[in-house]
Short mmCIF file of C-alpha atoms in Angstrom, two decimals:
data_model
loop_
_atom_site.label_atom_id
_atom_site.label_comp_id
_atom_site.label_asym_id
_atom_site.label_seq_id
_atom_site.Cartn_x
_atom_site.Cartn_y
_atom_site.Cartn_z
CA MET A 243 -4.33 16.86 -34.36
CA THR A 244 -1.45 19.22 -33.50
CA PRO A 245 -2.43 22.62 -32.09
CA ASP A 246 -1.34 24.71 -35.15
CA ALA A 247 -3.19 22.27 -37.65
CA MET A 248 -5.66 23.29 -40.16
CA PRO A 249 -9.29 22.86 -38.99
CA PHE A 250 -10.67 19.70 -40.82
CA ASN A 251 -12.40 21.09 -43.82
CA HIS A 252 -15.44 18.87 -44.66
CA GLN A 253 -15.82 20.24 -48.35
CA TRP A 254 -12.18 19.43 -49.26
CA PHE A 255 -12.50 16.07 -47.68
CA ASN A 256 -15.69 15.41 -49.84
CA ASN A 257 -14.01 16.71 -52.85
CA PHE A 258 -11.24 14.25 -52.26
CA LEU A 259 -13.54 11.30 -51.90
CA ASP A 260 -15.20 12.33 -55.25
CA GLN A 261 -11.75 12.52 -56.96
CA SER A 262 -10.13 9.50 -55.49
CA ASP A 263 -10.52 5.75 -55.56
CA GLU A 264 -8.86 5.37 -52.02
CA LYS A 265 -11.88 4.24 -50.27
CA PRO A 266 -12.93 1.51 -52.67
CA VAL A 267 -9.43 0.40 -52.79
CA ILE A 268 -9.23 0.13 -48.90
CA ILE A 269 -12.61 -1.54 -48.55
CA ASP A 270 -11.67 -4.17 -51.04
CA ALA A 271 -8.35 -4.75 -49.23
CA ILE A 272 -10.17 -5.01 -45.77
CA ARG A 273 -12.72 -7.44 -47.41
CA LYS A 274 -9.92 -9.82 -48.40
CA ILE A 275 -8.30 -9.59 -44.95
CA LEU A 276 -11.43 -10.30 -43.22
CA GLY A 277 -12.61 -13.24 -45.50
CA ARG A 278 -16.25 -14.32 -45.45
CA SER A 279 -16.75 -15.46 -41.88
CA PRO A 280 -19.40 -13.52 -39.75
CA ARG A 281 -17.93 -11.78 -36.93
CA GLN A 282 -19.52 -10.50 -33.56
CA ALA A 283 -18.48 -7.01 -33.15
CA CYS A 284 -16.59 -4.28 -35.11
CA LEU A 285 -15.40 -0.89 -33.93
CA GLU A 286 -14.53 1.92 -36.28
CA ILE A 287 -12.56 4.96 -35.27
CA GLY A 288 -13.11 8.12 -37.10
CA ALA A 289 -15.81 7.78 -39.84
CA GLY A 290 -14.90 11.08 -41.50
CA THR A 291 -17.80 12.73 -43.33
CA GLN A 292 -19.34 9.63 -44.84
CA PRO A 293 -20.15 6.11 -43.26
CA VAL A 294 -18.26 4.30 -46.21
CA PHE A 295 -16.97 1.43 -44.07
CA SER A 296 -20.10 0.73 -42.03
CA LEU A 297 -22.02 0.62 -45.21
CA ALA A 298 -19.55 -1.84 -46.65
CA PHE A 299 -19.13 -4.22 -43.61
CA LEU A 300 -22.19 -3.94 -41.39
CA GLU A 301 -23.64 -7.09 -42.71
CA GLN A 302 -20.61 -9.01 -41.47
CA PHE A 303 -21.08 -8.02 -37.80
CA GLN A 304 -23.83 -8.52 -35.30
CA GLN A 305 -22.53 -5.29 -33.57
CA TYR A 306 -21.03 -2.20 -35.22
CA THR A 307 -19.83 0.82 -33.37
CA ILE A 308 -18.25 4.12 -34.54
CA VAL A 309 -16.12 6.39 -32.36
CA GLU A 310 -16.02 9.89 -33.95
CA ASN A 311 -14.88 12.91 -32.12
CA ASP A 312 -16.17 15.57 -34.95
CA ASN A 313 -19.42 16.99 -34.79
CA ILE A 314 -20.31 16.63 -38.42
CA LYS A 315 -23.81 15.10 -39.09
CA LEU A 316 -23.60 11.51 -40.14
CA LYS A 317 -26.45 9.63 -41.66
CA LEU A 318 -25.54 6.13 -40.37
CA PRO A 319 -27.01 2.81 -41.49
CA THR A 320 -29.53 1.18 -39.12
CA GLY A 321 -27.97 -0.63 -36.39
CA VAL A 322 -24.75 1.42 -36.07
CA GLU A 323 -24.08 2.85 -32.70
CA LEU A 324 -22.08 6.09 -32.58
CA LEU A 325 -19.84 7.34 -29.63
CA ARG A 326 -19.18 11.14 -29.93
CA GLN A 327 -15.94 11.06 -28.12
CA ASP A 328 -12.14 11.25 -28.68
CA TRP A 329 -10.67 7.77 -29.01
CA GLU A 330 -7.74 8.51 -26.73
CA GLN A 331 -10.18 9.51 -23.98
CA VAL A 332 -13.26 7.13 -24.52
CA GLN A 333 -13.82 4.32 -22.08
CA LEU A 334 -15.06 0.99 -23.61
CA SER A 335 -17.06 -1.69 -21.88
CA GLY A 336 -16.57 -4.48 -24.37
CA GLN A 337 -14.28 -6.30 -26.91
CA TYR A 338 -14.14 -6.33 -30.49
CA ASP A 339 -13.31 -8.89 -33.23
CA VAL A 340 -12.19 -6.15 -35.59
CA ILE A 341 -11.14 -2.57 -35.08
CA ILE A 342 -10.82 -0.20 -38.12
CA ALA A 343 -8.77 2.94 -37.97
CA SER A 344 -8.48 4.35 -41.31
CA HIS A 345 -6.35 7.58 -41.64
CA VAL A 346 -6.84 8.81 -38.03
CA CYS A 347 -3.45 7.90 -36.49
CA TYR A 348 -2.09 11.44 -37.81
CA TYR A 349 -4.31 13.00 -35.20
CA PHE A 350 -3.35 10.85 -32.10
CA LYS A 351 -1.24 12.64 -29.57
CA ASP A 352 0.31 9.31 -28.67
CA GLN A 353 0.23 6.88 -31.59
CA ARG A 354 1.67 3.81 -29.90
CA LYS A 355 -0.69 4.37 -26.71
CA ALA A 356 -3.68 4.75 -29.02
CA ILE A 357 -2.99 1.59 -31.05
CA ARG A 358 -2.19 -0.47 -27.85
CA LYS A 359 -5.62 0.72 -26.68
CA MET A 360 -6.99 -0.89 -29.79
CA TYR A 361 -5.01 -3.98 -29.20
CA ASP A 362 -6.21 -4.38 -25.70
CA ALA A 363 -9.84 -3.98 -26.78
CA LEU A 364 -9.59 -7.11 -29.09
CA SER A 365 -11.26 -10.27 -28.49
CA ASP A 366 -9.06 -13.39 -28.32
CA ASP A 367 -9.08 -13.86 -32.19
CA GLY A 368 -9.30 -10.08 -32.87
CA MET A 369 -7.45 -7.95 -35.23
CA VAL A 370 -6.74 -4.25 -35.61
CA ILE A 371 -6.67 -2.92 -39.15
CA VAL A 372 -4.84 0.50 -39.27
CA VAL A 373 -4.42 2.55 -42.58
CA VAL A 374 -2.15 5.51 -43.31
CA ASN A 375 -0.57 6.93 -46.44
CA GLY A 376 2.75 5.32 -47.53
CA GLN A 377 5.63 7.21 -48.57
CA GLU A 378 5.78 5.66 -52.00
CA GLY A 379 4.35 7.17 -55.33
CA ASP A 380 3.68 10.90 -55.82
CA TYR A 381 2.38 11.42 -52.23
CA GLY A 382 5.70 10.56 -50.74
CA ALA A 383 7.67 12.59 -53.49
CA LEU A 384 5.45 15.70 -52.89
CA LYS A 385 5.74 15.40 -49.11
CA GLN A 386 9.55 15.26 -49.37
CA PHE A 387 9.50 18.27 -51.89
CA PHE A 388 7.15 20.46 -49.33
CA TYR A 389 9.37 19.72 -46.48
CA GLN A 390 12.50 20.77 -48.26
CA LEU A 391 10.57 24.08 -49.06
CA ILE A 392 9.86 24.66 -45.43
CA ASN A 393 13.39 23.46 -44.31
CA LYS A 394 12.15 20.42 -42.26
CA THR A 395 12.84 16.78 -42.16
CA TYR A 396 10.03 14.58 -43.62
CA GLU A 397 9.52 11.49 -41.45
CA PRO A 398 6.68 9.41 -42.91
CA THR A 399 3.79 8.46 -40.81
CA ALA A 400 4.01 4.82 -41.90
CA ASN A 401 7.52 4.46 -40.91
CA ARG A 402 7.11 6.19 -37.45
CA LEU A 403 3.94 3.99 -36.82
CA SER A 404 5.60 0.64 -37.94
CA ASN A 405 8.60 1.31 -35.39
CA ALA A 406 6.11 2.33 -32.71
CA VAL A 407 4.12 -1.13 -33.02
CA ALA A 408 6.95 -3.35 -34.03
CA ASP A 409 6.53 -5.56 -30.97
CA MET A 410 2.85 -6.26 -31.94
CA GLN A 411 4.21 -7.96 -35.04
CA PRO A 412 2.07 -6.30 -37.70
CA ILE A 413 1.81 -7.24 -41.37
CA THR A 414 1.66 -4.41 -43.78
CA PHE A 415 -0.06 -4.59 -47.37
CA THR A 416 0.95 -1.79 -49.57
CA VAL A 417 -1.85 -1.02 -51.99
CA PRO A 418 -1.80 1.84 -54.60
CA ALA A 419 -4.73 4.31 -55.01
CA SER A 420 -5.16 7.21 -57.32
CA ILE A 421 -6.56 10.81 -57.16
CA HIS A 422 -8.24 12.16 -60.46
CA TYR A 423 -8.59 15.83 -60.88
CA HIS A 424 -9.84 18.51 -63.15
CA ASP A 425 -6.69 20.68 -62.78
CA TYR A 426 -3.75 21.34 -60.65
CA THR A 427 -5.41 23.95 -58.55
CA SER A 428 -8.19 21.65 -57.64
CA LEU A 429 -5.75 18.98 -56.69
CA PHE A 430 -3.63 21.31 -54.54
CA ASN A 431 -6.84 22.13 -52.71
CA SER A 432 -7.75 18.53 -52.06
CA LEU A 433 -4.27 17.53 -50.97
CA ALA A 434 -4.28 20.27 -48.50
CA LEU A 435 -5.87 17.62 -46.11
CA PHE A 436 -2.42 15.99 -45.95
CA PHE A 437 -0.52 19.06 -44.99
CA ASP A 438 -2.69 20.17 -41.97
CA GLN A 439 0.25 20.46 -39.70
CA TYR A 440 1.63 23.46 -41.68
CA PRO A 441 -1.51 25.12 -43.29
CA ASP A 442 0.15 28.49 -43.55
CA GLU A 443 3.20 27.10 -45.20
CA TYR A 444 1.15 25.03 -47.57
CA ARG A 445 -0.90 28.04 -48.77
CA ARG A 446 2.18 30.26 -48.99
CA HIS A 447 3.93 27.79 -51.12
CA GLN A 448 0.98 27.23 -53.52
CA GLN A 449 2.73 28.32 -56.54
CA GLU A 450 5.74 26.13 -56.16
CA ILE A 451 3.59 23.13 -55.27
CA ILE A 452 1.26 23.59 -58.31
CA ALA A 453 4.53 24.00 -60.46
CA TRP A 454 5.78 20.76 -59.04
CA LEU A 455 2.53 18.97 -59.62
CA SER A 456 2.44 20.14 -63.35
CA GLU A 457 5.99 19.06 -63.85
CA ASN A 458 5.79 15.70 -62.32
CA LEU A 459 2.17 14.44 -63.04
CA ARG A 460 1.66 15.55 -66.68
CA HIS A 461 -2.01 15.09 -66.10
CA LYS A 462 -1.46 11.49 -64.85
CA PRO A 463 -3.42 10.37 -61.89
CA PHE A 464 -1.75 11.29 -58.53
CA ARG A 465 -0.63 8.04 -57.05
CA ILE A 466 -1.07 7.59 -53.17
CA TYR A 467 -0.08 4.20 -51.72
CA GLN A 468 -2.06 2.96 -48.81
CA LYS A 469 -0.28 1.14 -45.97
CA ILE A 470 -2.81 -1.39 -44.60
CA MET A 471 -1.50 -2.63 -41.33
CA VAL A 472 -2.94 -5.67 -39.67
CA ILE A 473 -2.24 -6.47 -36.05
CA CYS A 474 -3.60 -9.70 -34.78
CA LYS A 475 -4.14 -10.85 -31.25
CA LYS A 476 -2.97 -14.43 -32.29
CA PRO A 477 -0.09 -14.97 -34.63
CA VAL A 478 -0.65 -13.87 -38.04
CA PRO A 479 -2.79 -16.51 -39.96
CA TRP A 480 -1.01 -18.69 -42.48
CA LYS A 481 -3.93 -18.09 -44.80
CA TYR A 482 -2.51 -14.74 -45.78
CA LEU A 483 0.09 -16.46 -47.73
CA LEU A 484 -2.46 -17.21 -50.42
CA HIS A 485 -5.53 -15.20 -49.50
CA HIS A 486 -4.56 -11.51 -49.29
CA PRO A 487 -5.29 -8.22 -50.92
CA ASP A 488 -3.68 -7.42 -54.31
CA TYR A 489 -0.58 -5.51 -53.12
CA GLU A 490 2.90 -4.40 -54.06
CA LEU A 491 5.91 -5.97 -52.38
CA PRO A 492 9.25 -3.72 -52.23
CA ASN A 493 11.66 -6.60 -52.85
CA ASN A 494 15.01 -4.56 -52.49
CA GLY A 495 14.13 -2.21 -55.18
CA ILE A 496 12.60 -4.48 -57.57
CA PRO A 497 8.90 -4.17 -56.65
CA ILE A 498 6.77 -7.20 -57.24
CA TRP A 499 2.96 -7.07 -57.50
CA VAL A 500 1.32 -10.00 -55.60
CA ARG A 501 -2.21 -10.78 -56.62
CA ASP A 502 -4.80 -12.47 -54.45
CA GLY A 503 -4.74 -16.38 -54.79
CA VAL A 504 -1.12 -16.28 -55.41
CA PHE A 505 1.62 -17.23 -52.98
CA ALA A 506 2.97 -14.18 -51.32
CA PRO A 507 6.79 -14.30 -51.03
CA ASP A 508 6.59 -11.83 -48.22
CA PRO A 509 9.28 -11.79 -45.45
CA GLN A 510 6.39 -10.70 -43.03
CA LEU A 511 4.93 -13.97 -43.65
CA THR A 512 7.56 -16.58 -44.82
CA ASN A 513 11.21 -16.69 -45.34
CA SER A 514 11.37 -19.55 -47.98
CA THR A 515 11.47 -17.10 -50.86
CA GLN A 516 13.83 -14.67 -49.08
CA LEU A 517 16.35 -17.41 -48.55
CA LEU A 518 16.23 -18.18 -52.29
CA LEU A 519 16.85 -14.57 -52.98
CA GLN A 520 19.58 -14.25 -50.43
CA HIS A 521 21.52 -17.13 -51.70
CA MET A 522 20.97 -16.43 -55.44
CA PRO A 523 24.21 -17.01 -57.19
CA ASN A 524 25.76 -14.86 -59.84
CA VAL A 525 23.37 -15.33 -62.60
CA ASP A 526 24.90 -13.07 -65.06
CA GLY A 527 24.60 -14.49 -68.61
CA CYS A 528 23.13 -17.74 -67.20
CA THR A 529 19.78 -19.69 -67.81
CA ILE A 530 17.34 -20.33 -64.80
CA LEU A 531 14.48 -22.67 -64.30
CA ASP A 532 11.97 -21.12 -61.72
CA ILE A 533 9.67 -24.07 -60.35
CA GLY A 534 6.62 -22.85 -58.56
CA CYS A 535 7.14 -19.26 -59.85
CA GLY A 536 4.01 -17.62 -58.05
CA SER A 537 4.46 -14.05 -58.53
CA GLY A 538 7.46 -14.44 -60.60
CA ILE A 539 9.78 -12.86 -57.90
CA ILE A 540 12.70 -15.23 -58.62
CA SER A 541 12.60 -14.98 -62.42
CA VAL A 542 12.23 -11.10 -62.39
CA THR A 543 15.12 -10.76 -59.87
CA ALA A 544 17.27 -13.06 -61.87
CA MET A 545 16.58 -11.14 -65.02
CA LYS A 546 17.26 -7.93 -63.35
CA ASN A 547 20.50 -9.32 -62.25
CA GLY A 548 21.76 -10.35 -65.68
CA ALA A 549 20.38 -13.77 -66.37
CA SER A 550 20.11 -14.53 -70.04
CA LYS A 551 16.78 -16.29 -69.99
CA ALA A 552 14.20 -17.73 -67.40
CA VAL A 553 11.69 -20.43 -67.68
CA ALA A 554 9.01 -19.98 -64.91
CA THR A 555 6.48 -22.89 -64.35
CA ASP A 556 3.34 -23.18 -62.02
CA VAL A 557 0.29 -25.31 -61.79
CA SER A 558 -1.70 -22.18 -60.97
CA VAL A 559 -3.01 -20.28 -63.84
CA LYS A 560 -3.38 -17.17 -61.64
CA ALA A 561 0.30 -17.50 -60.57
CA LEU A 562 1.41 -17.52 -64.25
CA GLU A 563 -0.74 -14.44 -64.90
CA ASN A 564 0.82 -12.70 -61.91
CA THR A 565 4.41 -13.59 -63.24
CA ARG A 566 3.64 -12.39 -66.74
CA PHE A 567 2.36 -9.00 -65.35
CA ASN A 568 5.41 -8.58 -63.28
CA CYS A 569 7.56 -9.31 -66.29
CA GLN A 570 5.71 -6.69 -68.19
CA ALA A 571 6.01 -4.16 -65.56
CA HIS A 572 9.80 -4.65 -65.42
CA GLN A 573 9.79 -4.52 -69.35
CA LEU A 574 11.61 -7.93 -69.53
CA GLY A 575 9.87 -8.65 -73.00
CA ASN A 576 10.13 -12.32 -74.01
CA SER A 577 13.03 -13.20 -71.86
CA VAL A 578 10.94 -15.18 -69.39
CA LEU A 579 8.92 -18.19 -70.81
CA THR A 580 6.05 -19.14 -68.45
CA ILE A 581 4.79 -22.71 -68.72
CA HIS A 582 1.48 -24.05 -67.16
CA THR A 583 2.73 -27.42 -65.86
CA ASP A 584 3.35 -29.55 -62.70
CA ILE A 585 6.97 -29.61 -61.46
CA PHE A 586 9.02 -30.51 -64.72
CA ASP A 587 6.24 -31.79 -66.94
CA HIS A 588 6.57 -29.99 -70.47
CA VAL A 589 9.86 -28.40 -69.44
CA GLU A 590 12.58 -28.97 -71.95
CA GLY A 591 16.28 -28.42 -71.90
CA ARG A 592 18.88 -27.93 -69.28
CA PHE A 593 19.62 -24.87 -67.19
CA HIS A 594 22.58 -23.27 -65.14
CA TYR A 595 20.51 -22.91 -62.08
CA ILE A 596 17.16 -24.40 -60.90
CA PHE A 597 15.16 -22.78 -58.05
CA GLY A 598 12.22 -24.73 -56.39
CA ASN A 599 9.62 -22.66 -54.24
CA LEU A 600 7.74 -25.62 -53.42
CA PRO A 601 4.92 -26.35 -50.80
CA ILE A 602 6.14 -27.01 -47.34
CA LEU A 603 2.91 -27.04 -45.28
CA ASP A 604 -0.15 -29.23 -46.26
CA ASP A 605 -2.48 -26.74 -44.60
CA ILE A 606 -1.76 -24.00 -46.99
CA TRP A 607 -2.00 -25.75 -50.49
CA SER A 608 -4.76 -28.32 -49.91
CA LYS A 609 -3.06 -30.39 -52.83
CA ASP A 610 -3.72 -34.03 -53.61
CA ALA A 611 0.09 -34.81 -53.19
CA PRO A 612 1.78 -34.08 -49.90
CA PRO A 613 4.71 -31.74 -49.94
CA LEU A 614 7.25 -34.45 -49.47
CA SER A 615 5.88 -36.33 -52.32
CA ILE A 616 6.07 -33.23 -54.45
CA LEU A 617 9.80 -32.48 -53.22
CA LYS A 618 10.82 -36.06 -54.24
CA ARG A 619 9.50 -35.58 -57.76
CA PHE A 620 11.31 -32.26 -57.95
CA LEU A 621 14.52 -33.54 -56.75
CA THR A 622 14.64 -36.86 -58.77
CA ALA A 623 13.86 -34.94 -62.08
CA SER A 624 16.28 -32.15 -61.54
CA LYS A 625 19.23 -34.18 -62.51
CA ASP A 626 17.75 -34.22 -65.98
CA HIS A 627 17.26 -30.57 -66.35
CA ILE A 628 20.60 -29.29 -64.91
CA LEU A 629 23.71 -28.44 -66.84
CA PRO A 630 27.16 -29.87 -65.68
CA GLY A 631 28.47 -27.54 -62.73
CA GLY A 632 25.17 -26.22 -62.09
CA LYS A 633 23.16 -25.98 -58.94
CA VAL A 634 19.49 -26.70 -57.65
CA TYR A 635 18.13 -24.66 -54.80
CA PHE A 636 14.96 -25.29 -52.80
CA SER A 637 13.73 -24.09 -49.32
CA TRP A 638 12.30 -25.80 -46.36
CA ALA A 639 11.11 -25.05 -42.65
CA SER A 640 11.06 -26.59 -39.29
CA PHE A 641 7.24 -26.75 -39.08
CA ALA A 642 7.62 -29.60 -41.55
CA PRO A 643 9.80 -32.83 -40.98
CA LEU A 644 13.44 -32.27 -41.91
CA MET A 645 14.92 -35.80 -41.71
CA PRO A 646 12.86 -37.23 -44.67
CA VAL A 647 14.41 -34.41 -46.71
CA VAL A 648 17.81 -35.23 -45.69
CA GLU A 649 17.24 -39.04 -46.23
CA MET A 650 15.91 -38.14 -49.73
CA LEU A 651 18.99 -36.26 -50.59
CA LYS A 652 21.18 -39.21 -49.36
CA GLN A 653 19.32 -41.93 -51.41
CA LEU A 654 19.68 -39.78 -54.46
CA HIS A 655 23.52 -39.43 -53.86
CA TYR A 656 23.19 -35.71 -54.04
CA GLY A 657 25.99 -33.62 -52.49
CA TYR A 658 24.54 -30.39 -50.89
CA THR A 659 24.99 -27.45 -48.63
CA MET A 660 22.40 -26.49 -46.11
CA HIS A 661 21.93 -22.85 -44.93
CA ALA A 662 19.80 -22.21 -41.92
CA GLU A 663 18.23 -19.06 -40.40
CA HIS A 664 16.02 -18.62 -37.46
CA ARG A 665 13.23 -16.08 -37.85
CA SER A 666 9.57 -15.73 -36.39
CA ASN A 667 9.87 -18.71 -34.29
CA THR A 668 10.83 -20.96 -37.26
CA MET A 669 14.08 -22.34 -38.53
CA TRP A 670 14.22 -21.95 -42.26
CA TYR A 671 16.31 -24.05 -44.49
CA LEU A 672 18.01 -23.44 -47.96
CA PHE A 673 19.51 -26.46 -49.78
CA GLU A 674 22.14 -25.92 -52.27
CA ILE A 675 22.74 -29.05 -54.39
CA GLY A 676 25.79 -29.27 -56.70
CA PHE A 677 26.08 -31.22 -59.89
#
């Protein structure tokens, strides 16, 4: 905490916990990140006024330790060890499978060094989970307004932290939370926790801040996005492509909600979807077919770029529900038709463009049919659903055999262009087939 920061107000913090679903949201996200496998040791840094995380996760660990510098009395669950020390000063004797640091990074004197210390304290398969407020939603807008009031530049902690640990290759999930409040004055008091670097200025501008809250919220919940950053000792597991928290993906100004159990088209995890988006042609006034729609990111992006109609198909009911949710969120009405089907089954008509976001790696999908078999069905049937002069797009990657794909295209007598891009120790390919 900076020298001029407001002393930690326990009552305000407890009021904030009562008004917000932040902690349940974070707990649910961390639970999905951890999975169900039991682990040896967890270290939590900064418990605040209530042991919410140890109560939620204690049963998953044989050993649970909390490092807390504040002298507040904590009623801890049986079996939890408490170290009353500052994280940047404490000396550790063991290693941990999981380290949780939720909303404590603001108070580190050297954020990179503090997180590097966490990373060095991990076991070989360990992970650090860091949580900070994101700049999206009402929180970021209010922060920007306040910093303008005091003639200073707002530099979001999430951005600064992400840059500081970029070499550790974190993956960040953006999860919305809400603060409910009785009136704008009580909300102002709860939000004081987030302005403790400038306590006098915050109090002095109370009237302007309450006026801003009244004008911008209109009694709606205050939205405060959580940036849940995962830093793994080993490369990020492939499992996060399908098993992850429900979270929001920015997607170049067209945000997409990705639900647990649905393929995450996240450039932090895969480049397959991003290549399809990067090479999306001019779809204005055109019809598109989105095979393996997942979250609906291709269909939504195409419609936002002027496509006249999209048909989105997937074998997963969860994926289709996710696609429909995103279409509704972007007010696309009935312009996107979703079909529960395998590849082209039950698909009628021809389209200007067909996009295939298909399985590439067996380990992720656990399907009866291998990826190359699925691809062959996709390519063979494409010619029956593409308009003259149309194009078919699909992605591939170097962790799967490439030559069988090339041979398949040759046998089908398809003319194509192949785009390639190296990212995250993988060569990613985008095939563009002309008809």
